[in-house]
Short mmCIF file of C-alpha atoms in Angstrom, two decimals:
data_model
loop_
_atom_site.label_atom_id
_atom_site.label_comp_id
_atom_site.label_asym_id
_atom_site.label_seq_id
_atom_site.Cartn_x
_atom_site.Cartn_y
_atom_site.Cartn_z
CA UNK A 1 5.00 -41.96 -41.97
CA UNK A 2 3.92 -45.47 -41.33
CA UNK A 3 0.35 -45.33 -43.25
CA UNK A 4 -2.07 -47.50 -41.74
CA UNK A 5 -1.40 -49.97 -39.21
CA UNK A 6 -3.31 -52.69 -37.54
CA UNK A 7 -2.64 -54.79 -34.73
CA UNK A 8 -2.34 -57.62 -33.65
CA UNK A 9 -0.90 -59.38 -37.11
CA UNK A 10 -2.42 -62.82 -35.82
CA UNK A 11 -5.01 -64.12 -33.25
CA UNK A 12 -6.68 -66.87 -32.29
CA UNK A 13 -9.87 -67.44 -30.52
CA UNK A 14 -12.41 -70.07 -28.69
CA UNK A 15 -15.78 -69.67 -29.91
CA UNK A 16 -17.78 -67.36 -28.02
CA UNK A 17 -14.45 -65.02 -26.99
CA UNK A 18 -14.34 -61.50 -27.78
CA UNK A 19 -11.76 -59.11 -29.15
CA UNK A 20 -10.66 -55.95 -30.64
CA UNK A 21 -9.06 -55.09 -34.08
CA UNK A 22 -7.10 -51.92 -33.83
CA UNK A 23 -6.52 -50.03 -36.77
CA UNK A 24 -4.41 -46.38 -36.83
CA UNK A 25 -3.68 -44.06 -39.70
CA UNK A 26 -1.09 -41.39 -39.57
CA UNK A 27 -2.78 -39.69 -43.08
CA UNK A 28 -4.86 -37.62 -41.73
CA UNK A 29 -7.93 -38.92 -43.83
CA UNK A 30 -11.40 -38.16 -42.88
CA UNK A 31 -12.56 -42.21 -43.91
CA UNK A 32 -11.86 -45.42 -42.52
CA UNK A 33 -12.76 -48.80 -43.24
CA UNK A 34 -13.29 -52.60 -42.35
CA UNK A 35 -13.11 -55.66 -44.51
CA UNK A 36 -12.70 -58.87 -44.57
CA UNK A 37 -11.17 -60.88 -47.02
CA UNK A 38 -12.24 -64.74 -47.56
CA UNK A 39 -11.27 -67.44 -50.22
CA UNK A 40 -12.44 -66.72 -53.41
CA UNK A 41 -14.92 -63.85 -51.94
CA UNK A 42 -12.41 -60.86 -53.01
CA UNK A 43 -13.16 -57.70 -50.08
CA UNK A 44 -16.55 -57.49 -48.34
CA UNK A 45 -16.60 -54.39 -46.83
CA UNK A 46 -18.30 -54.82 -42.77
CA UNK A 47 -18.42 -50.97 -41.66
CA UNK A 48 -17.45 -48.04 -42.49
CA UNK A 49 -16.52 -44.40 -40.81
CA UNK A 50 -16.37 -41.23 -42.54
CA UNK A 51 -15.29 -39.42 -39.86
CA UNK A 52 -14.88 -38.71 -36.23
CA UNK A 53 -18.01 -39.84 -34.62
CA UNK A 54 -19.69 -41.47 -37.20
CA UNK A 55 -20.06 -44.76 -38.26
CA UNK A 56 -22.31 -46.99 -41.01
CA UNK A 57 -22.61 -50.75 -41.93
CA UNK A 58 -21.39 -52.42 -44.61
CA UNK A 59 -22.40 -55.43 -46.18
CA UNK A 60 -21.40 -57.84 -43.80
CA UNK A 61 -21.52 -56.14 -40.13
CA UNK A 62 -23.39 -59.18 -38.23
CA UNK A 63 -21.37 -59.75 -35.71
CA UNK A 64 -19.23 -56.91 -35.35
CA UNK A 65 -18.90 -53.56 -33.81
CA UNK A 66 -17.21 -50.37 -34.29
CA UNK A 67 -15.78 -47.47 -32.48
CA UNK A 68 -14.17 -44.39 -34.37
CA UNK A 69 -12.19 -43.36 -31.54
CA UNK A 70 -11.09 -40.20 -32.95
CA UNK A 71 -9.95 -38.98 -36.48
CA UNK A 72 -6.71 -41.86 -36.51
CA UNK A 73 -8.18 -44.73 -34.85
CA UNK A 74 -10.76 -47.35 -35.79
CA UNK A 75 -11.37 -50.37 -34.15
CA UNK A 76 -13.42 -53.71 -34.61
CA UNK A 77 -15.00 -55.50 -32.11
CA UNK A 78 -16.15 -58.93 -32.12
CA UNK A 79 -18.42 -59.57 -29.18
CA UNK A 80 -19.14 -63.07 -29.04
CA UNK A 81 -16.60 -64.89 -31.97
CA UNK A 82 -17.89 -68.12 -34.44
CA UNK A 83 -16.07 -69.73 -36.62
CA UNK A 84 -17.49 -67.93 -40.02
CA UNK A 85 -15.55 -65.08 -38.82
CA UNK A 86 -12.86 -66.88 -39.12
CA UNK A 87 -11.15 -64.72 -41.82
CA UNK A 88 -8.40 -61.79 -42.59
CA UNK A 89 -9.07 -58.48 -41.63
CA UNK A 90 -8.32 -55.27 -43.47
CA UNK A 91 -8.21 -51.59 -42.33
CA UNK A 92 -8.18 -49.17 -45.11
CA UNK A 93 -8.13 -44.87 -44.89
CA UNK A 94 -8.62 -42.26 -47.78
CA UNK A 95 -9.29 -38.90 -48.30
CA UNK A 96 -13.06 -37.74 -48.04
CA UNK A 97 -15.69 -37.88 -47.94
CA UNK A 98 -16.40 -35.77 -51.52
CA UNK A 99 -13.16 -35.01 -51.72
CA UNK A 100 -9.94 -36.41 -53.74
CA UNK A 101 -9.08 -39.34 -55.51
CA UNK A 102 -11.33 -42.99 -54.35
CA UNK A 103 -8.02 -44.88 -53.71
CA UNK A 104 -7.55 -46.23 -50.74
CA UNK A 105 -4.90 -47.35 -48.17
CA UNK A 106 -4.84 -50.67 -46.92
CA UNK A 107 -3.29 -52.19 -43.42
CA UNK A 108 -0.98 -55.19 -43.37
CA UNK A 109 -4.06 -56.88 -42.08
CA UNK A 110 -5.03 -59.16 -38.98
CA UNK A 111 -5.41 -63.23 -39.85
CA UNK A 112 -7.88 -64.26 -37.38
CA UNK A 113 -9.03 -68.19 -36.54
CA UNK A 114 -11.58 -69.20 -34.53
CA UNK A 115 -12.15 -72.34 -33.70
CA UNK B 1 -25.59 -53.12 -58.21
CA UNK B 2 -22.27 -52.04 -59.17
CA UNK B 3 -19.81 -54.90 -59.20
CA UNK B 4 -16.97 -56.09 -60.73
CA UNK B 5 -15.65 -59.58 -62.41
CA UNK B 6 -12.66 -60.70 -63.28
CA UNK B 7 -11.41 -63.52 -64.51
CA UNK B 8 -10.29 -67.12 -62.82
CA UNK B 9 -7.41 -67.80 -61.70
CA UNK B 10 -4.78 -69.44 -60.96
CA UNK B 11 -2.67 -68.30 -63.47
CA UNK B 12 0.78 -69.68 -63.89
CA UNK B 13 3.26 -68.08 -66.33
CA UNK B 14 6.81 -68.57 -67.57
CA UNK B 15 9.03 -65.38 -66.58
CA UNK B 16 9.15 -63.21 -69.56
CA UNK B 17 5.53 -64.48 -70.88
CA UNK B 18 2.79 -61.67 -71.46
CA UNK B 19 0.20 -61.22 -69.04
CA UNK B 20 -3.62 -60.45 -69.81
CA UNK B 21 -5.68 -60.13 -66.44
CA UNK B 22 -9.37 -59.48 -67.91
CA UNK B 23 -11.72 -57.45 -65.84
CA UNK B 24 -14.89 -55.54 -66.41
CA UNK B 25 -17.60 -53.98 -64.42
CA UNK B 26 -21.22 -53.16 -64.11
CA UNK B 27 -21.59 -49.51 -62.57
CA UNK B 28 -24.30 -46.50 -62.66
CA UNK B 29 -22.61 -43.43 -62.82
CA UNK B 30 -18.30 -42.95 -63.89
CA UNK B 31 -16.40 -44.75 -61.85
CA UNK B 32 -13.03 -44.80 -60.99
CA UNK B 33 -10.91 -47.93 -61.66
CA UNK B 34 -7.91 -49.53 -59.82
CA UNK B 35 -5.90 -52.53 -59.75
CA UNK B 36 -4.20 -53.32 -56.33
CA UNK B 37 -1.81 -56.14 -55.56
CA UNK B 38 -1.14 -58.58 -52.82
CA UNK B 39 1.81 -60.47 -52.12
CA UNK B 40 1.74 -62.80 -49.83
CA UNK B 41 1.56 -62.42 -46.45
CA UNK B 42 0.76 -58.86 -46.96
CA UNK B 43 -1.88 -56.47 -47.43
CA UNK B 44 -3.18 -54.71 -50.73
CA UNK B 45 -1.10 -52.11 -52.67
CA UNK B 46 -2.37 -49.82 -55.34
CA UNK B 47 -0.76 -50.95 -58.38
CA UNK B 48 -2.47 -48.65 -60.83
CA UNK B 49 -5.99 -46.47 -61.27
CA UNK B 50 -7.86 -44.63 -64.02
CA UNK B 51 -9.85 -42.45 -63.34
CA UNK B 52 -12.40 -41.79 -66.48
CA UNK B 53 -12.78 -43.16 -69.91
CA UNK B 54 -9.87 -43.47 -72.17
CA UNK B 55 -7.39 -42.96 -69.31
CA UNK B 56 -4.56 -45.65 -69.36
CA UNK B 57 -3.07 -46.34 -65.66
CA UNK B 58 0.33 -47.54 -65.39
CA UNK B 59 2.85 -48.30 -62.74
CA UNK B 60 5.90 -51.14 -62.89
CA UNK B 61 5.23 -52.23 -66.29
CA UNK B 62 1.17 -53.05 -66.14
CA UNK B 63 -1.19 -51.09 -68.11
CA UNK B 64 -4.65 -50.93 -67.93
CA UNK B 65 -7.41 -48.75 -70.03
CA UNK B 66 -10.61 -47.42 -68.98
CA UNK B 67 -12.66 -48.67 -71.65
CA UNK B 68 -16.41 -47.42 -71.24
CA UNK B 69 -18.02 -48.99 -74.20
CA UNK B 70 -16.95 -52.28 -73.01
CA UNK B 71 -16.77 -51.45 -69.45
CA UNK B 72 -13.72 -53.29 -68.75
CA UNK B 73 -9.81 -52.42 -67.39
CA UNK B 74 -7.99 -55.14 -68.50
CA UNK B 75 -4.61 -55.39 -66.69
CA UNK B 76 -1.37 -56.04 -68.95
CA UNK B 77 2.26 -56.74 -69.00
CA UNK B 78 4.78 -57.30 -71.90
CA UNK B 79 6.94 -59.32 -69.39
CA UNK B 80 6.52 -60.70 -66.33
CA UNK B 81 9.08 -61.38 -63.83
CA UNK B 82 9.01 -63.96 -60.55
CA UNK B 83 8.64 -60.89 -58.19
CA UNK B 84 5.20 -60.23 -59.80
CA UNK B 85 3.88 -63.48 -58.40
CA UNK B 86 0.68 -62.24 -55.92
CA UNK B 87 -2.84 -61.55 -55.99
CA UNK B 88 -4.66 -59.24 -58.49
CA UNK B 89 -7.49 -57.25 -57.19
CA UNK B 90 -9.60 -55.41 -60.11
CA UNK B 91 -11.86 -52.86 -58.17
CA UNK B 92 -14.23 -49.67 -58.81
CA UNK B 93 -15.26 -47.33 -56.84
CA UNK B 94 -18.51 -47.49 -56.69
CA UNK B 95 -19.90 -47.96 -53.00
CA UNK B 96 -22.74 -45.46 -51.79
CA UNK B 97 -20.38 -45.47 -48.74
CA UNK B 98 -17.27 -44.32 -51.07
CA UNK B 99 -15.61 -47.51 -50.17
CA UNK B 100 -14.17 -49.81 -53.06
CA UNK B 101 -16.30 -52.87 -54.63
CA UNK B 102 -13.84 -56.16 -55.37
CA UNK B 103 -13.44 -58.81 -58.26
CA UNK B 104 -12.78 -61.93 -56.09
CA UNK B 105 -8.94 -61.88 -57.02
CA UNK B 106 -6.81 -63.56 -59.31
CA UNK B 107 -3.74 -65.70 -58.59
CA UNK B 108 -0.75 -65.16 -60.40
CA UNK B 109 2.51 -67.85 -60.61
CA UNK B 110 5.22 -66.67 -62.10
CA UNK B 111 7.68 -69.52 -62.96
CA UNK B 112 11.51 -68.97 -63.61
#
């Protein structure tokens, strides 16, 4: 049972290169979610998944896309990179929607610079 | 909206020294509260939760109480130890999405 995983661990990127954050959970939760954590900002949360199929933004989703591949995988895209994303990246799973506990399960996360 | 503050850090200890962490939040509705961890290099852990008022969540020697009528969770410790040196993360769950809302984090030095 590995929990969630995310790869790759590190990357860097020119401006104006793209890439994709993979995320993978072996729960079997229903939710999945992207963050990104900066200096003194705490979590921002930049999209969200509730299930299969479905996806909705967060509070920071300029400059990213999603895919909810199916009920284990999540990825992030970033289409066209700038240096304010430069940032670490967190994939996180629970149970739900309206169902269980809130807590959530967090990725090693993915330390991204651009420059 | 909901959110959540807690206090500045850095905080640097001596190893055996008591640790108060203050947090407290602003949220419509009950809440559940959590305190997750992160060393360094890694990503977050739950460390502890409550889940309504009153409750007391603990886990490795922290406690924290769900106190509604001052709406905070205060993490505590009666001793703190070199391995607890990381980042504390007071959060609620109060996102219309379900996902967690963050304090910014607070740095914690343990020195031997």
């Amino acid at each position: 049972n590995a929990g969630v995983t995310q790869t790759p661990k590190f990357q860097v990127l020119k401006t104006g290169q793209s890439m994709t954050l993979q995320c993978a959970q072996d729960m079997n939760h229903n939710s999945m979610y992207w963050y990104r954590q900066d200096p003194g900002m705490g979590l921002r949360l930049i999209y969200y998944s509730a299930s299969e199929g479905t996806t909705d933004k967060g509070e920071v989703p300029n400059g990213y896309n999603v895919s909810r591949l199916n009920k284990r995988e999540f990825s992030l895209r970033l289409e066209s990179a700038a240096p304010s994303q430069t940032s670490v990246y967190f994939c996180a799973s629970r149970t739900g929607p309206g169902e269980g506990s809130y807590e959530q399960y967090f990725g090693p996360g993915t330390r991204l610079t651009v420059t | 909206g909901d959110s959540v503050t807690q206090m500045e850090g850095p905080v640097t200890l001596s190893e055996e020294a008591f640790l108060t962490i203050n947090c407290t939040y602003t949220a419509t509705g009950y809440p559940s509260l959590f305190w997750y961890v992160q060393y360094p290099g890694e990503g977050l852990q739950l460390l502890l939760k409550a889940t309504k008022a009153d409750d007391k969540g603990s886990n490795k020697g922290f406690e924290a109480t769900y106190r509604k009528e001052t709406t905070s969770f205060h993490l505590e410790k009666g001793s703190v130890q070199v391995s607890d040196s990381a980042v504390y993360f007071c959060a609620l769950s109060g996102g219309s999405q379900g996902n967690l809302i963050f304090g910014k984090g607070t740095k914690l030095s343990v020195k031997p």
